[in-house]
PDB file of N, CA and C and ligand atoms in Angstrom:
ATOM      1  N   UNK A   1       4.895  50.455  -3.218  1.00 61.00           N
ATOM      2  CA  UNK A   1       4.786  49.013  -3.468  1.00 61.00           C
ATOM      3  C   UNK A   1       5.707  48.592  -4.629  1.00 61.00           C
ATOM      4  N   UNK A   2       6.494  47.076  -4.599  1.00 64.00           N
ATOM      5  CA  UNK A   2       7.290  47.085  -5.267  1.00 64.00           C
ATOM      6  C   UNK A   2       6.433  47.135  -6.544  1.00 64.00           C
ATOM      7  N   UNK A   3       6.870  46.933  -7.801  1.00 71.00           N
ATOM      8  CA  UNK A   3       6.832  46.744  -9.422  1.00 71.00           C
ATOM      9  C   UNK A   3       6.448  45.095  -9.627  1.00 71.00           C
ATOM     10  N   UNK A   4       5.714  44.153  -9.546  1.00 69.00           N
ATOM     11  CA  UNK A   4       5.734  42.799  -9.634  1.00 69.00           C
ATOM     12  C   UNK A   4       6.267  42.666 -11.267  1.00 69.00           C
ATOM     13  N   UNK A   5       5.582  43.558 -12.115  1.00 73.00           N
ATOM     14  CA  UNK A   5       5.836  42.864 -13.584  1.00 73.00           C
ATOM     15  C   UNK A   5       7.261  43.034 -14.032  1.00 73.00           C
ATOM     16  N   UNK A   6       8.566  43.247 -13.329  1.00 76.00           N
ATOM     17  CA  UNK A   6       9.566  43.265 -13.209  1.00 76.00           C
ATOM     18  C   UNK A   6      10.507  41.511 -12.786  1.00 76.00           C
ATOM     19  N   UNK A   7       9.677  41.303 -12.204  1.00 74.00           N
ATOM     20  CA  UNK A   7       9.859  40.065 -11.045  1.00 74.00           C
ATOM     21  C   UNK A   7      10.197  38.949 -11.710  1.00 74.00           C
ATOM     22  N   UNK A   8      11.385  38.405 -12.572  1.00 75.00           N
ATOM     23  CA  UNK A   8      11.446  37.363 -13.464  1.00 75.00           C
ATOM     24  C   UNK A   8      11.264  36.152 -12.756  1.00 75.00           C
ATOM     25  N   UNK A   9      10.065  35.109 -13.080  1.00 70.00           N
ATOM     26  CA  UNK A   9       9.457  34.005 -12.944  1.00 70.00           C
ATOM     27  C   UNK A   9       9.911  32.392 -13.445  1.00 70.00           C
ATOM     28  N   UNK A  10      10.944  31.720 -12.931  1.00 69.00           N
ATOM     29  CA  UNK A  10      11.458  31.057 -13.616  1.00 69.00           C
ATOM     30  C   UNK A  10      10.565  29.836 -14.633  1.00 69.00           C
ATOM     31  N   UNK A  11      10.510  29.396 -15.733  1.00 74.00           N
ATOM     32  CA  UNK A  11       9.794  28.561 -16.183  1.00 74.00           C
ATOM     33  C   UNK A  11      10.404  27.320 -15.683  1.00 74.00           C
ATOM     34  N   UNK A  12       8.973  27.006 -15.736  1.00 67.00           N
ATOM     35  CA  UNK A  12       8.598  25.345 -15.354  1.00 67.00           C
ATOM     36  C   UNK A  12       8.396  24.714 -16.499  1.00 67.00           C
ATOM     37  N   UNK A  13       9.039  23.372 -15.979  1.00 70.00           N
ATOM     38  CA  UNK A  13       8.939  22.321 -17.614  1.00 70.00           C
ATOM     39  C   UNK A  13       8.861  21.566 -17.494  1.00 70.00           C
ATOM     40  N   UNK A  14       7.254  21.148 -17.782  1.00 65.00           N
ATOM     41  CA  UNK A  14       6.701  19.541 -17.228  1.00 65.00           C
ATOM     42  C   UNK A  14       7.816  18.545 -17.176  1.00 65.00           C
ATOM     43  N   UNK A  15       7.409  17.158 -16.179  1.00 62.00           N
ATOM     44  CA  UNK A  15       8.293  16.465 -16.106  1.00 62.00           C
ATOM     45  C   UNK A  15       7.333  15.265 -16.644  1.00 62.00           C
ATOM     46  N   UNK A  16       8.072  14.244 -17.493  1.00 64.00           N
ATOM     47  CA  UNK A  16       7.884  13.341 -18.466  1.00 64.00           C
ATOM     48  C   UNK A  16       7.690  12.364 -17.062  1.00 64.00           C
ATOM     49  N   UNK A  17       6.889  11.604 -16.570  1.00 56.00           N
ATOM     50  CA  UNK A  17       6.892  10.538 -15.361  1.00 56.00           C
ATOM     51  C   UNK A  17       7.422   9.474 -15.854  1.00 56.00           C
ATOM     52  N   UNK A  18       7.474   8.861 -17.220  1.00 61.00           N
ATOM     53  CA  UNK A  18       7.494   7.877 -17.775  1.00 61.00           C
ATOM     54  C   UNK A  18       9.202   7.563 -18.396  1.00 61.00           C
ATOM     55  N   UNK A  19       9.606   9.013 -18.233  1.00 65.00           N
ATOM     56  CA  UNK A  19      11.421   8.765 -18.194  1.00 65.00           C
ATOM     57  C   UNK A  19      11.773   8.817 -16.868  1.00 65.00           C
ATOM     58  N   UNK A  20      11.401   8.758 -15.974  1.00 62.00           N
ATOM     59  CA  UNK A  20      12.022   8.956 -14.641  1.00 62.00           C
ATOM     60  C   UNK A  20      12.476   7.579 -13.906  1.00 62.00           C
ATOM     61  N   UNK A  21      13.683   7.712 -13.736  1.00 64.00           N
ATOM     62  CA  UNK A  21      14.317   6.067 -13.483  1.00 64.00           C
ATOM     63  C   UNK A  21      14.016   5.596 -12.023  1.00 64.00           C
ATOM     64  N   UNK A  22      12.667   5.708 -11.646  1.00 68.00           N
ATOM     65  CA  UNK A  22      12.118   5.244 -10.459  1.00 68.00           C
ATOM     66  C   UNK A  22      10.551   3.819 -11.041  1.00 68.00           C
ATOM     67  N   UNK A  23      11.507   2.746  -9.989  1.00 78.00           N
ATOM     68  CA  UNK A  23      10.665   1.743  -9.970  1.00 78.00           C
ATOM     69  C   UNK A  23      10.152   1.150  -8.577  1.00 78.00           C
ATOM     70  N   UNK A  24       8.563   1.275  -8.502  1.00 87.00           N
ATOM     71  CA  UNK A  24       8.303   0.585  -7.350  1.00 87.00           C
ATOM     72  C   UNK A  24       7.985  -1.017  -7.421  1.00 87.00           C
ATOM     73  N   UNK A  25       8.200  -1.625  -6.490  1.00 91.00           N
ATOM     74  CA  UNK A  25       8.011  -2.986  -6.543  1.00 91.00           C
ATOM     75  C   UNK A  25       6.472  -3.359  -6.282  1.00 91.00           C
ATOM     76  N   UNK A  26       6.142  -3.993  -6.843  1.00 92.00           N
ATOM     77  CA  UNK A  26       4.953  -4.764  -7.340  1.00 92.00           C
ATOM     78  C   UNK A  26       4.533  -5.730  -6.287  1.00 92.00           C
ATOM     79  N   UNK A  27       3.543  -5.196  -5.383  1.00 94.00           N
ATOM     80  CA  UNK A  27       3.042  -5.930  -4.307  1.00 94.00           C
ATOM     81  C   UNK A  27       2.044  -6.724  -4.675  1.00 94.00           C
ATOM     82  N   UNK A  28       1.722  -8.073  -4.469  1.00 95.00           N
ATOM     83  CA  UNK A  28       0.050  -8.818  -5.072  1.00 95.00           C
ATOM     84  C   UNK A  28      -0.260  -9.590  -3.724  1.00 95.00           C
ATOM     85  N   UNK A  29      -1.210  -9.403  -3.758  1.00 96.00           N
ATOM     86  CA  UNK A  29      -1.903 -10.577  -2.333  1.00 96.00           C
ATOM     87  C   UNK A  29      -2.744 -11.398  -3.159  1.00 96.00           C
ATOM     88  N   UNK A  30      -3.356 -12.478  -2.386  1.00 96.00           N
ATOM     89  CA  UNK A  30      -3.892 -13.159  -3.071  1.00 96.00           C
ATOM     90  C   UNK A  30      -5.094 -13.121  -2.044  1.00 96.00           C
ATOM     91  N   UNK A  31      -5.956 -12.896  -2.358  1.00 94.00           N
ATOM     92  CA  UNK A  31      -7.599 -12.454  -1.213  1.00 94.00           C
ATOM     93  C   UNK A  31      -8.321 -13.572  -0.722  1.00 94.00           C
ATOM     94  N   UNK A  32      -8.189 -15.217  -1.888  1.00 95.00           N
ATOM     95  CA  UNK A  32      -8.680 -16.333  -1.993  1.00 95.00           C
ATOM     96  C   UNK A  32      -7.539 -17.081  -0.620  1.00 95.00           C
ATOM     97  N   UNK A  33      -6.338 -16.488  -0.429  1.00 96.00           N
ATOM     98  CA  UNK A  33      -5.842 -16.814   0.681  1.00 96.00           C
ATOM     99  C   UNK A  33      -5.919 -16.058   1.706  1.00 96.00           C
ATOM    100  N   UNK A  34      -5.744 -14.688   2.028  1.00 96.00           N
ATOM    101  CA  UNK A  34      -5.735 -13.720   2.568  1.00 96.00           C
ATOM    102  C   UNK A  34      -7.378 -13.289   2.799  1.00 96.00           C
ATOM    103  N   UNK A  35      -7.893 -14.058   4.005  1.00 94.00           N
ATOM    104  CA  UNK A  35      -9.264 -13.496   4.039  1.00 94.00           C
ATOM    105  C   UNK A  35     -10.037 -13.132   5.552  1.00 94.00           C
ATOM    106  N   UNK A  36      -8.829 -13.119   6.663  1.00 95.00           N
ATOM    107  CA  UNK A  36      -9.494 -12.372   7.322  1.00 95.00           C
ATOM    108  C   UNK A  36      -7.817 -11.787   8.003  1.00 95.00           C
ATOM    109  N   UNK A  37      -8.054 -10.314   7.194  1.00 95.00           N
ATOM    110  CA  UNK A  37      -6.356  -9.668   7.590  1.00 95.00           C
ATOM    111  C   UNK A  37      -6.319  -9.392   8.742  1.00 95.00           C
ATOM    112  N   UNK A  38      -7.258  -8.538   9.143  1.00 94.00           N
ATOM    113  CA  UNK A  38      -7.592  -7.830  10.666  1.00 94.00           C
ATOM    114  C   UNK A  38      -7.129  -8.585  11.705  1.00 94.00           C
ATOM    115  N   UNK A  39      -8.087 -10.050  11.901  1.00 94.00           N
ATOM    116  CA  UNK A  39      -7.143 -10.965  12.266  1.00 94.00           C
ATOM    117  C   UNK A  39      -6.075 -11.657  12.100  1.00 94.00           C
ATOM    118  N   UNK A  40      -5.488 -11.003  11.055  1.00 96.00           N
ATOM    119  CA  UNK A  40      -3.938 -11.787  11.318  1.00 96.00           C
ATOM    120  C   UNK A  40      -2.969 -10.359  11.455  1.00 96.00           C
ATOM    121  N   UNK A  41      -2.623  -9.902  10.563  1.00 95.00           N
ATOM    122  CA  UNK A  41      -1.729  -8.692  10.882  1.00 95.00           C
ATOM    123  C   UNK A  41      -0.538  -8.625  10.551  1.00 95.00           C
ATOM    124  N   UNK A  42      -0.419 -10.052  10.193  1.00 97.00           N
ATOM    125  CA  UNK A  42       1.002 -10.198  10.496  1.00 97.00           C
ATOM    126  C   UNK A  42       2.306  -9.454   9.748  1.00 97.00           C
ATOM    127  N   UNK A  43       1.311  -8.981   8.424  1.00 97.00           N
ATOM    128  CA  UNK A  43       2.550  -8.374   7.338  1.00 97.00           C
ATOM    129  C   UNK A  43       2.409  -6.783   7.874  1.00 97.00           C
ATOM    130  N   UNK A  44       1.603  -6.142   8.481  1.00 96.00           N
ATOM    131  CA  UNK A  44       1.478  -4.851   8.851  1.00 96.00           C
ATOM    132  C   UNK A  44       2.143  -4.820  10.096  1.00 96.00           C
ATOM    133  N   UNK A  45       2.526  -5.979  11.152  1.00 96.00           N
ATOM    134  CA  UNK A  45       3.863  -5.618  11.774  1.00 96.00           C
ATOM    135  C   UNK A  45       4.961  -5.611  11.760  1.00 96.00           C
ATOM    136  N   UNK A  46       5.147  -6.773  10.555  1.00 96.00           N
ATOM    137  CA  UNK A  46       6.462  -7.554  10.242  1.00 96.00           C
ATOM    138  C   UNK A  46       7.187  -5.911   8.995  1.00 96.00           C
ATOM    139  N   UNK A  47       6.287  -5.390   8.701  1.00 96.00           N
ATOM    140  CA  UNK A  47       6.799  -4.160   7.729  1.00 96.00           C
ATOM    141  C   UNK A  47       7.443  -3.175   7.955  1.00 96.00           C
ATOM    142  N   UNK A  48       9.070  -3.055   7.886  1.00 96.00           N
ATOM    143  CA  UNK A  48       9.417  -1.736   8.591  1.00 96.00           C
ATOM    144  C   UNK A  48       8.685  -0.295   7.985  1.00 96.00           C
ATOM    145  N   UNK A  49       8.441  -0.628   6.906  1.00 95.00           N
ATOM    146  CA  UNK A  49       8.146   0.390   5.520  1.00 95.00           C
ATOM    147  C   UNK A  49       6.708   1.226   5.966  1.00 95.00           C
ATOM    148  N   UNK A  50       5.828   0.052   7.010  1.00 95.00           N
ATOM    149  CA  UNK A  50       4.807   0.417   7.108  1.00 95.00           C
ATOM    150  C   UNK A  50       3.486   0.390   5.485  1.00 95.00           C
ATOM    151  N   UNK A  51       4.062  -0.033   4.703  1.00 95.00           N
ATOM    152  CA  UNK A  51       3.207  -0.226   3.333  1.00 95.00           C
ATOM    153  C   UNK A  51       2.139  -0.567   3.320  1.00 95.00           C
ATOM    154  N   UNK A  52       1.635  -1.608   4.354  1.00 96.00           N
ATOM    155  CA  UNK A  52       0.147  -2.282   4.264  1.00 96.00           C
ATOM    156  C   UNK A  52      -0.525  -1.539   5.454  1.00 96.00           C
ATOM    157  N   UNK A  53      -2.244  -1.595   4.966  1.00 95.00           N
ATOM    158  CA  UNK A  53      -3.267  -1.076   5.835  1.00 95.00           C
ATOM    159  C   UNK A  53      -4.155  -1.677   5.777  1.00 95.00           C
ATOM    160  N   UNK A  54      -4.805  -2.002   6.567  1.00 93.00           N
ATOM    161  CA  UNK A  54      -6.502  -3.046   6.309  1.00 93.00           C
ATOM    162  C   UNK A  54      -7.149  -2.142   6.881  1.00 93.00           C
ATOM    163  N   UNK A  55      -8.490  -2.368   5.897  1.00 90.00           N
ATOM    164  CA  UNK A  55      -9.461  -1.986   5.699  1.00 90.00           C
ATOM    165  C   UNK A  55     -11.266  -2.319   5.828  1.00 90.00           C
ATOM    166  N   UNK A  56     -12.120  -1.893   6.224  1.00 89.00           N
ATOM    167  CA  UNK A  56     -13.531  -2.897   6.123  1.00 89.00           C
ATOM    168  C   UNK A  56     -14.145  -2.541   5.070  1.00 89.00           C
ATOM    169  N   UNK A  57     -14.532  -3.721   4.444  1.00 86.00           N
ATOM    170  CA  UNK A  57     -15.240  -3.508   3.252  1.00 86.00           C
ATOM    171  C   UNK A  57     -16.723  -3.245   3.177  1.00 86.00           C
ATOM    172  N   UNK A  58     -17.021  -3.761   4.849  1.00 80.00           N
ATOM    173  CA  UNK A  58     -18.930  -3.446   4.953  1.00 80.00           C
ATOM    174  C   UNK A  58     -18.999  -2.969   6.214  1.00 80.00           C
ATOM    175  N   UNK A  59     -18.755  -1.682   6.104  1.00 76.00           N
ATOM    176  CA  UNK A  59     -19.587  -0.943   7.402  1.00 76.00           C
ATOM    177  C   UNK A  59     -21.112  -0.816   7.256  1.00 76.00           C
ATOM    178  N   UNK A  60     -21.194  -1.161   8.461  1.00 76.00           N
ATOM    179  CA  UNK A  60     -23.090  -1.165   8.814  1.00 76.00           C
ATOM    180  C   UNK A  60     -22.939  -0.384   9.921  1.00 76.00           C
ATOM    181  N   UNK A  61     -24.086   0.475  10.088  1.00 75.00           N
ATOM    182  CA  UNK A  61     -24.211   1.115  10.864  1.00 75.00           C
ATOM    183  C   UNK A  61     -24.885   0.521  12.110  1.00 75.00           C
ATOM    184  N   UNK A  62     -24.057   0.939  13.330  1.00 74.00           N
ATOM    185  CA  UNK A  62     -24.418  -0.029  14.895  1.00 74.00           C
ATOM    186  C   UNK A  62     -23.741  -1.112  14.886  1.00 74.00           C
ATOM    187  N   UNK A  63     -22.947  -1.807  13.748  1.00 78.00           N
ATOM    188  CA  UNK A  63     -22.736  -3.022  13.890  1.00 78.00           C
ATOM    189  C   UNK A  63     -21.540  -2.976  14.089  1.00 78.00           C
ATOM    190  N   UNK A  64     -20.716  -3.896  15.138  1.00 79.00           N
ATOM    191  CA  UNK A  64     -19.127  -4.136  15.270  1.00 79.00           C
ATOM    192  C   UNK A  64     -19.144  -5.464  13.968  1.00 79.00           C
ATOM    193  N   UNK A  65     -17.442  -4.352  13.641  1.00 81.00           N
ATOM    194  CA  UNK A  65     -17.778  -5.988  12.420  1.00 81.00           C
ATOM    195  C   UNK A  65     -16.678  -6.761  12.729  1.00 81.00           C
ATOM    196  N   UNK A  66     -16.870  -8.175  12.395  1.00 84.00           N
ATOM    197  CA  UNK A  66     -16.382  -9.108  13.078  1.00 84.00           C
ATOM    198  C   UNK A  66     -14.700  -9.687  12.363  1.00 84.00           C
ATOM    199  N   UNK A  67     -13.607  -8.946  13.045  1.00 86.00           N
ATOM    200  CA  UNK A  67     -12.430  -9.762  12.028  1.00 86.00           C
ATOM    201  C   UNK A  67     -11.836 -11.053  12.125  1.00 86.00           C
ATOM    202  N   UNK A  68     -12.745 -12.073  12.306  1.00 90.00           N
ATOM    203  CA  UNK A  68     -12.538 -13.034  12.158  1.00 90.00           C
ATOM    204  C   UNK A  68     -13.540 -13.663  11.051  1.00 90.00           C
ATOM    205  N   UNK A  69     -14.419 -12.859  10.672  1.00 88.00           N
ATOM    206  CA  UNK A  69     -15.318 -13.378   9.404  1.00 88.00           C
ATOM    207  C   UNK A  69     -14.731 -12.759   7.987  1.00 88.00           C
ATOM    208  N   UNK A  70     -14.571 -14.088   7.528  1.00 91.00           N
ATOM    209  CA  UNK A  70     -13.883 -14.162   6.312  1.00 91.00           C
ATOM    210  C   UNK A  70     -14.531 -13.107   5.043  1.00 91.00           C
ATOM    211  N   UNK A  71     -13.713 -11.876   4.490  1.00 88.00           N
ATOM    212  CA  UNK A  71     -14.391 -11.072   3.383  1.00 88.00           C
ATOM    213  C   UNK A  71     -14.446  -9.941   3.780  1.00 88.00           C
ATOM    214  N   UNK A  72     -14.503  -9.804   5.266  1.00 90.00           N
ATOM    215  CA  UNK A  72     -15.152  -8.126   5.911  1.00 90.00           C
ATOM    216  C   UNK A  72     -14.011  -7.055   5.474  1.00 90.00           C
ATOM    217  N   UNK A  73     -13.047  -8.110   5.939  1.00 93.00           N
ATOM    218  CA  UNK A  73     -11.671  -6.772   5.564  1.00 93.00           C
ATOM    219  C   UNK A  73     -10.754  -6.457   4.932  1.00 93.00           C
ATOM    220  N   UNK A  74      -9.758  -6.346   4.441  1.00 94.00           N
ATOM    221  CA  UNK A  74      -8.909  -6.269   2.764  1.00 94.00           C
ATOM    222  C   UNK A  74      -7.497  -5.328   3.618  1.00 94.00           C
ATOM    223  N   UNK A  75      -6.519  -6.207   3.621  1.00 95.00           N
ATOM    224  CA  UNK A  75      -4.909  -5.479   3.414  1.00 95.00           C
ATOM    225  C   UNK A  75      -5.049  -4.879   1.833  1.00 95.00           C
ATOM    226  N   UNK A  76      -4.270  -4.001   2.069  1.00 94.00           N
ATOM    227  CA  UNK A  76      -3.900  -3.528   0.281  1.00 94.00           C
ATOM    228  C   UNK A  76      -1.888  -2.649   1.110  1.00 94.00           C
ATOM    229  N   UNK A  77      -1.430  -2.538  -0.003  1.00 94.00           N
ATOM    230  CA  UNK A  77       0.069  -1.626  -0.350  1.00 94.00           C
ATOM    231  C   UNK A  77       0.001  -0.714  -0.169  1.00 94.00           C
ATOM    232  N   UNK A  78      -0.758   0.328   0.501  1.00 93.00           N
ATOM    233  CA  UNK A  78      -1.179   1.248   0.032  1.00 93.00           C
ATOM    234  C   UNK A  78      -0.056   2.912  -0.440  1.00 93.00           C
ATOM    235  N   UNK A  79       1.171   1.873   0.624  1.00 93.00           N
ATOM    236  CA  UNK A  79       2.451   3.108   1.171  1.00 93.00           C
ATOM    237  C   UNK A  79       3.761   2.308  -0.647  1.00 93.00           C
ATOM    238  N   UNK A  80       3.184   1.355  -1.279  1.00 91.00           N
ATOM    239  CA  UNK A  80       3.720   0.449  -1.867  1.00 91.00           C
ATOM    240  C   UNK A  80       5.082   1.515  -2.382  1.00 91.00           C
ATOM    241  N   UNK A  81       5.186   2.910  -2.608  1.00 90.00           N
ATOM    242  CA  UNK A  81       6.603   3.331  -3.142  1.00 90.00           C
ATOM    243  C   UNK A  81       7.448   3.318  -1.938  1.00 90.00           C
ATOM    244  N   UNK A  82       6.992   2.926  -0.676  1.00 93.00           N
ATOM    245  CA  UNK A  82       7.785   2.418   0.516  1.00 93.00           C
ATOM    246  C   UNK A  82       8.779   1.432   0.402  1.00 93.00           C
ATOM    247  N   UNK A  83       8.348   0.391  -0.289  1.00 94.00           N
ATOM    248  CA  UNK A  83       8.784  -0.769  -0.145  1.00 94.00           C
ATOM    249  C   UNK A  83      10.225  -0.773  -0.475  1.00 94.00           C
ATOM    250  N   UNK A  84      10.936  -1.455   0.430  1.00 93.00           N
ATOM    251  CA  UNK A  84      12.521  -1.810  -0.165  1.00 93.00           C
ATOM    252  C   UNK A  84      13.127  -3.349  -0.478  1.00 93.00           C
ATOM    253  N   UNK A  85      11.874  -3.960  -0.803  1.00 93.00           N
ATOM    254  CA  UNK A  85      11.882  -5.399  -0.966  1.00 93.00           C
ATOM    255  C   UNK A  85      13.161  -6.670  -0.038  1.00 93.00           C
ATOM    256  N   UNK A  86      12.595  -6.179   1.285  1.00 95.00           N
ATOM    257  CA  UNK A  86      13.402  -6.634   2.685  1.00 95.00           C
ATOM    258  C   UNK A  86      12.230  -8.123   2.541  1.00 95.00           C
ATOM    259  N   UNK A  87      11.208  -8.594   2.390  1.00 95.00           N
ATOM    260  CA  UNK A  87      10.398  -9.739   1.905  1.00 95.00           C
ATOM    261  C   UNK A  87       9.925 -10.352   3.507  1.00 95.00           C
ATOM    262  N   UNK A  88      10.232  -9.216   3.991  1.00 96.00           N
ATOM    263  CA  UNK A  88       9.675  -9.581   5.644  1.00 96.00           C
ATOM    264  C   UNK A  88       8.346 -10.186   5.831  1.00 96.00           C
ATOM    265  N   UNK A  89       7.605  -9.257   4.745  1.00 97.00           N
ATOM    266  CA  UNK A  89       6.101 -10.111   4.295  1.00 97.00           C
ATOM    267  C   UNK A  89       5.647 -10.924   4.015  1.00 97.00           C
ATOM    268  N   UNK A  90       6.547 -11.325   3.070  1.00 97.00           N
ATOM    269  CA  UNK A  90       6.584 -12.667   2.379  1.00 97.00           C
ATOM    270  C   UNK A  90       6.901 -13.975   3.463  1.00 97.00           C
ATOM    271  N   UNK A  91       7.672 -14.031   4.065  1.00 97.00           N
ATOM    272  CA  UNK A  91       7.824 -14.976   4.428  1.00 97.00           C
ATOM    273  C   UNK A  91       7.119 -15.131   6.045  1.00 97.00           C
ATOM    274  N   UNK A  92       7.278 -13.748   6.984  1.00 97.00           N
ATOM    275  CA  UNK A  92       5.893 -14.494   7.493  1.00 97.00           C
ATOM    276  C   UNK A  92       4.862 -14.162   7.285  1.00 97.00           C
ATOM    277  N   UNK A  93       3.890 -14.323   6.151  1.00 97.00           N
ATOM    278  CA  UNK A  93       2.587 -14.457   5.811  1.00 97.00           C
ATOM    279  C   UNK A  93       2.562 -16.083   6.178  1.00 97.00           C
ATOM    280  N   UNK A  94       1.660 -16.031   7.219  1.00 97.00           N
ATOM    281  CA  UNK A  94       1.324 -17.570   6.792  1.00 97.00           C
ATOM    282  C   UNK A  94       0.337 -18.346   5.990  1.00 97.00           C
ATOM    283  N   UNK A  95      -0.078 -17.580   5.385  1.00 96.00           N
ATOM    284  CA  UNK A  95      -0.787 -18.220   4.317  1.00 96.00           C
ATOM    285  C   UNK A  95      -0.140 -18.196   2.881  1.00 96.00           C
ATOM    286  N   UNK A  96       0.448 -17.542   3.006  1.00 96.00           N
ATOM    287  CA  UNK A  96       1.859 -17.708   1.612  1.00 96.00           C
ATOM    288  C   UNK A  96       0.922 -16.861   0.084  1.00 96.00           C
ATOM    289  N   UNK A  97       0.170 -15.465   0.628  1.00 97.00           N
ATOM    290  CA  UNK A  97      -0.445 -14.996  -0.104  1.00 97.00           C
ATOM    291  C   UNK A  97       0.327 -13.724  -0.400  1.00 97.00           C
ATOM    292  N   UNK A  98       1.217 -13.250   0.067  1.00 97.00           N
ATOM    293  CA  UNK A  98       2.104 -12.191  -0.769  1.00 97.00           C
ATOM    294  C   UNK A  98       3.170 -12.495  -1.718  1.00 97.00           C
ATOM    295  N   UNK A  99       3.232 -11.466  -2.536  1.00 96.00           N
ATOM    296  CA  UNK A  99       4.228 -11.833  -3.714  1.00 96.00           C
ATOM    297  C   UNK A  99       4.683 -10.197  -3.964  1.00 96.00           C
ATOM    298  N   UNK A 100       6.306 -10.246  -3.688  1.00 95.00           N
ATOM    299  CA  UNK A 100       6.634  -9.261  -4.251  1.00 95.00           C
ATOM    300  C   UNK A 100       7.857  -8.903  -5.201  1.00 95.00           C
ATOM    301  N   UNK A 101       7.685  -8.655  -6.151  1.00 93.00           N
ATOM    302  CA  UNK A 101       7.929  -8.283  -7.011  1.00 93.00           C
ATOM    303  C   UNK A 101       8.725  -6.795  -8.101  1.00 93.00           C
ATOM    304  N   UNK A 102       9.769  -7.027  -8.327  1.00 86.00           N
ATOM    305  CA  UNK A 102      10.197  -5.648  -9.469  1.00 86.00           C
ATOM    306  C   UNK A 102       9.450  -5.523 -10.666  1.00 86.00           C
ATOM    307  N   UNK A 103       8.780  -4.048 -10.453  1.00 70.00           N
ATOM    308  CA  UNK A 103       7.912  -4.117 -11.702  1.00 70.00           C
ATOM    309  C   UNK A 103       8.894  -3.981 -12.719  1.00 70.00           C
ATOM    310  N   UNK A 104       8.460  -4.388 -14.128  1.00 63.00           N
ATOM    311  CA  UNK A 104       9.075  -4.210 -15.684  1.00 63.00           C
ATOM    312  C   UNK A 104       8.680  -3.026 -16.295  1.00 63.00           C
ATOM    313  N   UNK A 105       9.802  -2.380 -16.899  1.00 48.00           N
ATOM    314  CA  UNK A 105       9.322  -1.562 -18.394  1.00 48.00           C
ATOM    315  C   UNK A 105       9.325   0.024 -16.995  1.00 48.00           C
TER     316      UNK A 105
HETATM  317  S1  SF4 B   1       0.242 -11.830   6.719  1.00 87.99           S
HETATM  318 FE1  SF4 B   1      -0.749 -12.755   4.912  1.00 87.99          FE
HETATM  319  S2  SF4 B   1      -2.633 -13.632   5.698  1.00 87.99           S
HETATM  320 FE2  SF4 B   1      -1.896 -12.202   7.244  1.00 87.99          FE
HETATM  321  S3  SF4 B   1      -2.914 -10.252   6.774  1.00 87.99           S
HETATM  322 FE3  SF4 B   1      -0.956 -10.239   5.702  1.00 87.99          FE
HETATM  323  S4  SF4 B   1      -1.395 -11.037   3.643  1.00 87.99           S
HETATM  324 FE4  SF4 B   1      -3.108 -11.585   4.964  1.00 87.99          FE
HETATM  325  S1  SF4 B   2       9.018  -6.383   1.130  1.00 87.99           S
HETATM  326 FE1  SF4 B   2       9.554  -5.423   3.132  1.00 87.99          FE
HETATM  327  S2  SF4 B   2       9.209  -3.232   2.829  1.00 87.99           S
HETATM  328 FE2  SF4 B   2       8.179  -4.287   1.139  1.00 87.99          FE
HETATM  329  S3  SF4 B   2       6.076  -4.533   1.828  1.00 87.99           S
HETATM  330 FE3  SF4 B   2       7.161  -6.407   2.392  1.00 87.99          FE
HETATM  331  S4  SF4 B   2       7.889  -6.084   4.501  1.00 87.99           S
HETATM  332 FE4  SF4 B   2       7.308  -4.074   3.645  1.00 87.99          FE
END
């Protein structure tokens, strides 16, 4: 069997995240507009990036839940280091509840 304690191991040297010249863009919805996603969809097709996913916020058990009732379900960014700020979202949202954005700092 070979000798392992021979076997030189190269060191590793943490990487600082906070110098690394990567910025993702800053997705915001607005929920007070954006309130029944399921039924609309529209930024989860219009996305080449694929970034957005909706979600239900109240599963009950036995119950189909209804996406046309306002609250049940929630888009979020979730793919958001996807984004290449193409604003495909933005503009057809028709409720004019996305905003996207270059984050700072
Ligand atoms: S397109 Fe706008 S209203 Fe429709 S699900 Fe997306 S954020 Fe909500
Ligand atoms: S700006 Fe373009 S890539 Fe980014 S989330 Fe919107 S549609 Fe997707």
């Amino acid at each position: 069997m070979a000798d392992r304690s021979k076997v030189k191991v190269p060191k590793v040297t943490p990487v600082d995240l906070t110098r690394l010249p990567v910025k993702f863009p800053k997705i915001e919805i607005d929920r007070t507009k954006c309130t029944v996603p399921f039924w609309c969809k529209k930024c989860l097709q219009a996305c080449p990036q694929v970034v957005f996913q909706v979600y239900c916020k109240q599963l009950l058990k036995l119950k189909e839940s209804d996406p046309r009732e306002p609250g049940v379900y929630e888009v979020l960014p979730v793919r958001r280091d996807k984004c290449n700020m193409c604003n495909r979202c933005v503009e057809i949202c028709p409720e004019n509840a996305i905003a996207v954005t270059l984050q700072e700092g």
